[in-house]
XYZ file of C-alpha atoms in Angstrom:
623
model
C 48.855 110.465 94.865
C 52.069 109.636 94.188
C 54.196 112.672 93.269
C 55.123 113.238 89.439
C 59.031 112.220 88.170
C 61.312 115.118 88.620
C 61.642 116.205 85.223
C 65.109 115.915 83.928
C 65.434 120.259 81.277
C 65.686 118.914 77.653
C 69.987 120.416 77.874
C 70.413 118.082 79.570
C 68.536 115.280 77.196
C 70.891 114.368 74.176
C 69.297 115.140 70.617
C 67.574 111.769 69.157
C 67.733 109.876 73.323
C 65.083 107.438 72.639
C 62.828 106.898 75.554
C 62.870 102.759 77.141
C 59.170 102.322 77.174
C 58.207 99.414 78.763
C 57.183 97.808 75.145
C 61.607 97.176 75.487
C 61.387 96.971 78.743
C 60.217 93.832 78.647
C 61.407 92.252 75.963
C 64.610 93.522 77.393
C 63.279 91.176 81.217
C 62.025 88.774 78.765
C 66.469 87.601 77.997
C 67.185 87.445 81.368
C 69.264 84.504 82.423
C 66.227 81.458 83.512
C 65.478 81.131 87.373
C 67.227 77.606 87.074
C 70.493 79.266 86.505
C 70.241 81.753 88.656
C 72.904 80.656 92.201
C 70.924 80.902 93.902
C 69.508 76.911 92.511
C 73.398 76.600 91.452
C 75.184 76.805 94.088
C 73.786 74.806 97.114
C 73.644 71.789 94.906
C 77.486 72.054 93.600
C 78.611 73.078 96.967
C 76.696 69.596 98.581
C 78.541 66.874 96.349
C 81.939 68.904 96.329
C 80.798 68.364 99.991
C 80.149 64.869 100.200
C 82.580 64.066 97.633
C 85.842 65.344 99.647
C 83.918 63.286 102.644
C 83.807 60.344 100.569
C 86.917 60.378 99.206
C 89.498 57.490 100.908
C 91.971 59.299 102.821
C 95.970 57.903 101.690
C 97.249 56.661 104.967
C 100.683 58.278 106.407
C 103.268 55.712 105.970
C 107.154 57.083 106.286
C 107.450 56.230 102.285
C 105.152 59.516 102.146
C 104.864 61.059 104.871
C 101.927 63.405 105.414
C 103.577 67.256 104.935
C 101.995 70.125 103.585
C 100.428 68.920 100.374
C 100.830 72.370 98.111
C 99.038 71.148 94.767
C 95.876 70.369 96.893
C 96.179 73.933 99.465
C 96.539 75.687 95.073
C 93.634 73.483 94.587
C 91.855 74.312 97.649
C 92.065 78.064 96.925
C 91.202 77.454 93.143
C 87.859 74.876 94.366
C 86.897 78.579 96.920
C 86.930 80.950 94.583
C 85.522 79.172 91.967
C 82.427 79.087 94.764
C 82.488 82.383 94.858
C 82.554 83.319 91.406
C 80.275 81.640 90.378
C 77.423 84.055 92.376
C 79.538 87.244 91.086
C 81.866 85.869 88.019
C 81.385 83.874 85.602
C 83.424 83.972 83.542
C 86.430 83.422 85.576
C 83.594 80.870 87.322
C 83.912 78.849 84.209
C 88.146 78.921 84.281
C 88.098 77.666 88.154
C 85.307 74.588 87.383
C 88.323 73.617 84.015
C 90.851 73.908 86.456
C 88.828 71.684 89.193
C 87.913 69.010 86.569
C 91.497 68.813 85.486
C 92.225 68.150 89.260
C 90.207 65.899 89.191
C 90.742 63.991 86.647
C 94.376 63.645 87.112
C 92.989 62.101 91.159
C 91.352 59.537 89.100
C 87.847 61.049 89.711
C 86.364 60.341 86.458
C 87.385 56.168 87.096
C 86.313 56.684 90.198
C 82.008 58.128 89.343
C 81.734 54.896 87.398
C 81.162 53.785 90.970
C 81.402 56.504 93.683
C 77.333 57.920 93.964
C 79.409 60.958 95.336
C 81.968 61.080 92.226
C 79.350 60.776 89.944
C 77.441 63.632 92.297
C 79.830 65.804 91.810
C 80.446 65.260 88.080
C 76.623 66.547 87.463
C 76.481 69.523 89.898
C 79.894 70.908 87.167
C 77.451 70.192 84.420
C 74.515 72.000 86.062
C 76.385 74.033 87.523
C 78.628 75.200 83.317
C 75.266 74.965 81.608
C 74.386 77.791 83.481
C 77.014 80.089 83.247
C 77.046 78.877 80.051
C 73.300 80.651 80.467
C 73.657 83.882 82.019
C 76.229 85.150 79.311
C 74.442 83.555 76.508
C 71.345 85.653 78.037
C 73.324 88.800 78.876
C 73.891 88.778 75.310
C 70.514 89.141 74.276
C 70.217 91.529 76.566
C 73.286 93.747 75.090
C 71.771 93.556 71.824
C 68.505 94.837 72.480
C 68.961 97.033 74.636
C 71.261 98.190 72.036
C 67.956 97.972 69.408
C 66.006 100.408 71.995
C 68.902 102.689 72.370
C 68.826 102.851 68.656
C 71.671 104.640 66.334
C 71.920 107.451 68.704
C 75.448 107.564 71.598
C 77.271 110.169 73.026
C 80.805 110.441 74.745
C 80.544 109.725 79.601
C 79.572 112.940 81.097
C 83.156 114.850 82.086
C 82.246 114.247 85.579
C 81.638 109.964 85.162
C 85.177 110.394 83.134
C 87.221 110.853 85.986
C 85.432 108.200 88.208
C 87.631 105.056 89.699
C 86.970 101.717 89.708
C 88.506 99.281 91.651
C 90.656 100.991 94.574
C 89.236 99.503 97.635
C 89.204 96.278 96.259
C 93.474 96.390 95.535
C 94.215 98.005 98.685
C 91.946 94.900 100.322
C 93.938 92.491 98.200
C 97.298 93.430 98.233
C 96.334 93.208 102.686
C 94.798 89.852 102.298
C 97.948 88.699 100.105
C 100.361 89.602 101.989
C 98.710 87.758 104.885
C 98.403 85.269 102.321
C 102.756 85.781 102.125
C 103.246 85.363 105.818
C 100.989 82.425 105.757
C 102.817 79.985 103.968
C 106.126 81.586 104.612
C 104.942 80.182 108.212
C 104.647 76.263 106.187
C 107.858 76.585 104.816
C 109.305 77.701 108.236
C 107.725 74.847 110.086
C 108.562 72.873 106.874
C 112.512 73.806 106.980
C 112.667 73.632 111.157
C 111.132 69.740 110.923
C 113.955 69.110 107.484
C 116.640 70.708 109.515
C 116.608 68.927 112.157
C 115.976 65.671 111.401
C 118.505 66.053 108.870
C 120.698 65.305 112.585
C 118.379 63.185 113.923
C 118.912 59.243 114.839
C 116.312 57.067 112.628
C 114.153 54.441 114.778
C 112.074 52.293 114.367
C 109.587 51.222 117.833
C 106.380 50.080 118.609
C 102.962 51.389 118.664
C 101.716 50.305 122.201
C 98.735 52.816 123.376
C 96.373 54.619 121.580
C 94.935 56.811 123.607
C 92.841 60.606 123.744
C 94.070 63.718 126.562
C 91.180 66.647 126.137
C 89.777 65.303 121.895
C 93.856 65.286 121.345
C 94.451 61.663 120.064
C 98.045 60.099 121.552
C 100.283 57.631 120.047
C 102.207 55.646 122.091
C 106.112 53.920 120.917
C 108.171 52.379 122.849
C 111.462 52.111 120.594
C 115.034 51.982 121.807
C 114.679 51.190 125.049
C 112.057 54.262 125.372
C 108.796 55.222 125.619
C 107.608 58.422 123.158
C 104.222 59.761 123.044
C 103.120 61.821 119.737
C 99.860 63.548 119.009
C 97.330 62.358 115.949
C 95.404 63.793 113.406
C 95.389 60.500 111.731
C 95.459 57.573 114.865
C 93.520 54.925 112.598
C 97.486 55.208 110.572
C 98.869 53.876 114.075
C 97.210 50.507 115.298
C 98.849 49.018 118.411
C 101.049 46.313 117.833
C 102.176 48.367 114.424
C 106.323 49.264 113.926
C 106.412 52.944 113.516
C 109.566 55.010 112.517
C 110.559 57.894 114.129
C 113.602 60.067 114.670
C 115.280 61.181 117.505
C 117.208 64.130 118.432
C 117.979 64.390 122.502
C 114.831 65.215 123.792
C 112.708 66.129 120.237
C 112.110 63.484 119.044
C 109.381 63.521 115.594
C 106.901 60.533 113.770
C 108.150 60.293 110.390
C 105.235 59.445 108.892
C 103.783 63.386 110.231
C 106.439 64.557 110.661
C 104.918 68.410 111.610
C 101.618 70.698 111.922
C 101.593 73.602 109.765
C 97.479 73.059 110.086
C 96.898 76.542 111.469
C 98.917 78.882 108.937
C 98.100 76.432 106.253
C 94.723 77.599 107.031
C 95.686 81.083 107.038
C 97.337 80.642 103.577
C 94.364 79.367 101.924
C 91.701 81.670 104.034
C 94.236 84.637 102.509
C 94.991 83.654 99.753
C 90.904 83.412 98.769
C 89.883 86.435 100.015
C 92.804 88.645 98.358
C 92.058 86.423 95.229
C 89.264 87.408 94.651
C 89.433 91.022 95.663
C 91.636 90.984 93.004
C 89.689 89.780 90.907
C 87.071 91.895 91.640
C 88.667 95.292 91.398
C 90.744 93.933 87.845
C 86.288 93.400 86.562
C 85.713 97.014 87.903
C 88.543 99.189 86.619
C 87.984 97.248 83.091
C 84.526 97.932 82.607
C 85.177 100.936 84.308
C 87.596 102.064 81.341
C 85.534 99.711 79.040
C 82.139 102.698 80.395
C 84.588 105.762 79.434
C 86.928 104.329 75.727
C 83.346 105.528 73.621
C 80.677 107.214 73.065
C 77.893 105.260 74.472
C 74.333 104.095 73.933
C 71.951 106.566 75.989
C 68.024 106.059 76.320
C 65.987 108.103 78.463
C 64.447 106.427 81.854
C 63.260 107.477 85.358
C 64.714 106.411 88.251
C 64.865 106.001 92.064
C 66.392 105.684 95.219
C 65.980 102.332 97.062
C 64.506 103.802 100.166
C 65.962 101.609 103.446
C 69.246 100.122 100.787
C 70.933 103.036 98.690
C 70.179 101.120 94.997
C 68.496 103.087 92.662
C 66.045 101.439 90.534
C 65.550 102.120 86.949
C 62.313 102.419 84.971
C 60.505 102.886 82.200
C 59.890 105.975 80.999
C 56.255 105.111 80.183
C 55.808 104.171 84.141
C 55.639 108.191 85.995
C 54.065 105.300 89.410
C 57.798 103.092 89.062
C 54.883 100.101 89.101
C 57.132 97.574 87.431
C 61.304 97.873 88.189
C 63.647 96.936 85.312
C 66.747 96.640 86.459
C 69.207 97.819 90.383
C 72.744 98.337 91.468
C 74.817 100.060 94.230
C 75.906 103.716 92.515
C 78.517 106.408 93.641
C 78.375 110.393 93.211
C 81.065 111.105 90.282
C 82.565 114.810 90.475
C 84.603 117.206 88.397
C 87.337 118.595 90.861
C 85.158 122.642 89.870
C 82.917 121.393 91.268
C 83.851 119.491 94.320
C 85.298 123.587 94.914
C 81.936 124.641 94.419
C 80.156 122.510 96.830
C 82.792 123.672 99.800
C 82.074 126.918 99.147
C 78.298 125.912 99.107
C 78.302 124.123 102.083
C 76.443 126.344 104.885
C 73.217 125.827 102.500
C 74.051 122.794 101.439
C 73.813 121.744 105.441
C 70.490 124.212 106.153
C 69.635 121.677 103.924
C 70.152 118.558 105.045
C 69.553 119.543 108.451
C 65.999 120.532 107.250
C 65.587 116.886 105.787
C 67.174 115.288 109.378
C 64.440 117.536 111.586
C 62.109 115.566 108.998
C 63.275 112.131 109.539
C 63.662 112.601 113.546
C 59.568 113.778 113.154
C 58.711 110.833 111.595
C 58.086 112.313 107.639
C 61.197 111.449 106.054
C 59.323 111.104 102.718
C 60.500 108.665 100.587
C 62.931 109.375 97.747
C 61.021 110.563 94.770
C 60.679 109.119 91.178
C 63.088 111.117 88.860
C 63.711 111.351 84.950
C 66.921 110.541 84.447
C 69.642 109.529 81.194
C 71.501 106.278 81.586
C 74.617 106.110 79.962
C 75.990 102.495 79.009
C 74.323 99.111 77.506
C 72.906 97.522 80.082
C 73.116 93.803 80.485
C 73.171 91.398 83.279
C 76.439 92.026 84.904
C 76.994 95.893 82.861
C 78.317 99.380 84.373
C 76.188 102.338 82.869
C 75.683 105.449 84.649
C 73.012 107.679 84.545
C 72.455 111.748 84.695
C 69.006 112.950 87.287
C 68.411 115.680 89.641
C 68.287 114.740 93.303
C 65.486 115.623 94.090
C 62.328 118.319 92.816
C 64.911 121.354 95.045
C 67.895 121.160 93.207
C 69.464 123.909 90.374
C 72.285 121.011 89.160
C 72.355 117.777 87.622
C 74.950 114.941 89.396
C 75.821 112.484 87.646
C 76.206 108.729 88.902
C 77.696 105.888 88.519
C 77.133 102.365 89.532
C 79.886 100.427 92.250
C 77.488 97.107 91.210
C 76.761 95.434 88.030
C 73.108 95.539 86.290
C 71.333 93.340 87.405
C 67.362 92.713 85.825
C 64.634 92.841 87.994
C 63.288 89.182 88.229
C 60.109 88.000 87.203
C 58.077 87.790 90.369
C 59.956 89.975 92.305
C 58.630 92.255 94.849
C 59.150 95.393 93.900
C 61.649 97.773 94.272
C 63.318 100.188 97.431
C 60.354 102.058 98.290
C 57.396 99.532 97.968
C 59.284 96.739 100.074
C 59.648 99.719 102.830
C 56.341 100.185 102.779
C 55.235 96.600 102.302
C 57.489 95.922 105.160
C 56.936 99.165 107.322
C 53.448 99.546 107.198
C 52.176 103.127 108.334
C 48.872 103.192 109.383
C 47.270 106.705 109.150
C 47.852 108.782 112.275
C 44.549 110.427 111.711
C 43.554 106.410 112.014
C 45.480 105.892 114.449
C 44.931 108.418 116.889
C 41.403 107.887 116.302
C 41.544 104.221 117.604
C 42.160 105.229 120.844
C 39.934 106.579 123.524
C 41.737 108.873 126.416
C 42.259 107.354 129.751
C 42.956 108.863 132.716
C 44.874 105.646 133.945
C 48.290 105.622 132.861
C 49.256 102.771 129.508
C 51.202 100.641 129.014
C 52.960 98.052 126.127
C 55.139 95.348 127.264
C 56.551 92.051 126.263
C 54.920 90.160 124.731
C 54.686 86.553 123.525
C 57.225 86.350 121.544
C 59.057 88.201 122.133
C 59.678 87.100 125.377
C 59.867 84.029 123.400
C 63.001 85.387 121.797
C 64.241 86.426 125.338
C 64.797 82.174 126.298
C 65.887 80.658 123.685
C 68.394 83.651 123.856
C 68.790 82.939 126.929
C 69.670 79.076 126.551
C 72.343 80.079 124.147
C 73.517 81.691 127.095
C 73.215 79.387 129.090
C 75.236 76.572 126.803
C 77.806 79.015 125.629
C 78.846 79.479 129.525
C 78.581 75.462 129.813
C 81.096 75.189 126.348
C 83.538 78.204 127.492
C 83.903 76.473 131.495
C 83.845 73.544 130.549
C 87.307 72.757 129.844
C 88.407 74.682 133.528
C 90.119 77.834 132.470
C 91.051 78.825 129.301
C 91.315 81.498 126.336
C 87.605 80.965 125.947
C 86.913 82.409 129.519
C 87.586 85.570 126.991
C 84.446 84.937 125.345
C 82.487 85.670 128.907
C 84.246 88.820 129.285
C 83.690 90.103 125.756
C 80.270 88.157 124.763
C 78.736 87.444 127.638
C 77.128 91.572 129.039
C 75.694 91.956 125.632
C 73.921 88.966 126.804
C 72.248 89.646 129.318
C 71.422 93.433 128.087
C 68.960 91.811 124.903
C 67.386 88.474 126.993
C 66.338 91.411 129.287
C 65.239 92.946 126.980
C 63.617 90.718 125.515
C 61.876 89.463 128.041
C 60.641 92.389 129.681
C 61.129 96.052 128.102
C 58.080 97.856 129.652
C 56.145 101.320 127.758
C 54.689 103.514 130.100
C 52.662 106.713 129.100
C 51.615 108.388 131.791
C 50.310 113.051 132.368
C 53.699 113.363 132.732
C 55.521 111.184 129.514
C 57.520 107.659 129.061
C 59.223 105.188 132.347
C 60.952 103.411 129.487
C 61.934 99.683 131.209
C 65.302 98.355 130.008
C 67.466 96.152 130.999
C 69.208 97.628 133.521
C 66.799 100.718 134.233
C 64.020 103.111 133.768
C 64.047 106.118 132.221
C 61.794 109.126 132.811
C 61.328 110.668 128.829
C 59.051 113.909 129.618
C 56.859 114.808 126.549
C 58.635 117.522 125.655
C 61.659 116.508 125.399
C 60.328 113.209 122.550
C 61.028 114.098 118.693
C 60.352 110.873 117.254
C 59.484 107.175 118.674
C 60.432 105.261 115.570
C 60.740 101.098 115.287
C 63.722 99.709 113.506
C 66.002 96.593 113.669
C 63.579 94.654 116.425
C 63.701 97.742 118.820
C 61.782 101.226 119.423
C 63.973 104.775 119.673
C 63.079 107.273 121.301
C 64.797 109.665 119.724
C 65.150 113.574 122.071
C 66.088 116.550 122.523
C 69.975 117.229 123.022
C 70.237 114.691 124.019
C 70.556 110.615 123.122
C 67.742 108.709 122.126
C 65.638 105.459 124.411
C 65.870 102.610 122.833
C 65.763 98.295 123.586
C 66.408 96.601 121.380
C 65.317 93.423 120.680
C 61.445 94.255 121.509
C 60.454 91.461 119.457
C 60.630 89.924 115.686
C 58.705 91.529 113.142
C 59.905 89.200 110.115
C 57.783 86.051 111.668
C 55.453 87.798 113.307
C 54.224 89.830 110.098
C 54.797 86.282 108.024
C 52.455 84.692 110.512
C 49.899 86.580 109.300
C 49.771 89.600 112.661
C 50.461 93.011 112.967
C 54.208 93.403 115.010
C 52.956 93.937 118.762
C 56.544 96.758 118.782
C 54.957 98.122 115.235
C 51.934 99.168 117.132
C 53.452 99.818 120.050
C 55.618 102.698 117.817
C 52.319 103.583 116.102
C 50.158 104.737 119.536
C 53.445 106.134 121.035
C 54.066 108.132 118.218
C 49.632 109.420 118.552
C 49.933 109.974 121.909
C 52.932 112.637 121.302
C 51.221 114.442 118.204
C 47.263 114.135 120.089
C 48.492 115.436 123.677
C 44.604 115.222 124.488
C 44.839 110.797 124.263
C 47.342 111.386 127.802
C 46.813 109.995 130.460
C 44.679 112.156 133.208
C 47.375 110.839 136.320
C 51.073 109.950 136.966
C 52.313 105.911 136.814
C 52.488 104.584 139.581
C 55.814 103.156 141.355
C 54.226 99.594 140.681
C 53.193 100.713 136.731
C 56.875 101.943 136.206
C 58.592 98.829 135.509
C 61.263 97.106 136.834
C 65.066 95.873 135.169
C 65.824 92.217 135.725
C 68.882 92.572 133.977
C 70.948 92.711 137.515
C 69.528 89.657 138.293
C 69.665 87.978 135.738
C 73.484 88.490 135.615
C 72.931 87.110 139.608
C 71.111 84.019 137.862
C 74.422 83.074 135.515
C 76.971 83.550 137.413
C 74.661 81.216 139.758
C 74.429 78.229 137.239
C 78.497 78.822 136.055
C 79.141 78.048 139.089
C 77.069 74.995 138.861
C 78.671 74.494 135.607
C 82.548 74.410 137.541
C 81.034 71.875 140.106
C 79.341 69.683 137.782
C 81.938 69.351 135.978
């Protein structure tokens, strides 16, 4: 039976605050954007058509009259296009502006004319139209949700709580934006340095016309050979098709230095740095400006208020909002991430009461270690602001029934409505993805045994290990095939981790006997007595055994629980944890004998290192 919601005292509910009841919440949800307009559908169509159009677009040849240098306008359009793809997901209004700029560039390059005869260009225009329709629909739906939320809230408006008025958004985004835009500026400066260096050298060089005598490849690098003025010059080229054998090519020569006039320099690395820094920096800047603007709008004037129920997600920290007449928390309405807002006086008081808070927190940690981590409670709350897709809100509520003061939290991500067919809020999802049978039921299904009990890697865990072993072998081949290079650093960094996870997935083992557990990992067998075990948990496809006054013993990966559940099977590692927990809590079920050496397991990490080394030697001999 579920607990009743944590009540909010009447003095914290502004007079006249309307309850957001299920009928009004359903009308609000009915106004949410349709599924077809979700970026999950529009964005892949736009990305696929854009990539197709770029791949099919003719590339202008590099010539002496039109050399392939740095195309600043093209780099700018690349930044706009990539930002637009991101904004389609996060910022509909900015995405519309980005699409308009992209279409302008498309028109300048003759894209509308080519669309009549080029399927790729036509597909791109259709994807843009589909995406634009989705963006407009999302904005219109947000307006409808806003109107229905105002209707549910009624005429009552209240100022934001004092703690929320001091809450600031966007600081981290502005800092990251400044750093990334600085990186982009450095990349642009380096590109210009390369350009200036070439132009300065070419201005005093001799220009010659030569004949292309050969095209060849050296370590996947295309080389063009040009004979001019009785000398042979070799140049790297990105477009060997522009220099067929027997054709003429202009070069500039200054002593031992020479360059193709058509491909004067290579600054692609710095150009990519400038583009990546610009895209990431401008994205953070836009997010910071948008968050700051919405936060200021929230503080500007009295706000509509709604009486609701809220609950924190058990696994993702989201705040899920429910109708006031949904005491079981069965149907979430919307969700967002939030942070606490504090007044200066409250922060000082928290410091003074730090001892009591620490004791309470220690009790909670102890419950978690014992596997008794309770789900977050459903709480009454007052929601400040107009909720709609993309909005900012704040709310006031008790954290749990033991609190004596309410907390104020402000959203730090945009409000998102729960779509039809949603799998539910955080706690229900946690229970569904991590179902736990009652401990007494598990214990009842186990019979005492004299001999040791053993749990070991099963079929799917070994399949994961074999798959990672293939990745490891392919990685060694890829790193060594070019001979000594910086790629060998990958082996130093990545190979120890890969060997560990492969060895664990293939042969992990846990053996329970009279005195405790033998835990076999990748490198050693560890002994964990029963009297020091504080918890046994399954997390992130691993088994974690907590020990008092010592670090936990962890095996990971031990399978693929998500796939096993989708195949209709009970995850083997989850079953192992349940049975180990039953042995921990019911000593009468523990084995009566001590496990012999043959039952304790053997780590295969060291032999796997030898096998990997032999494979590396074989690769070097074969190449």
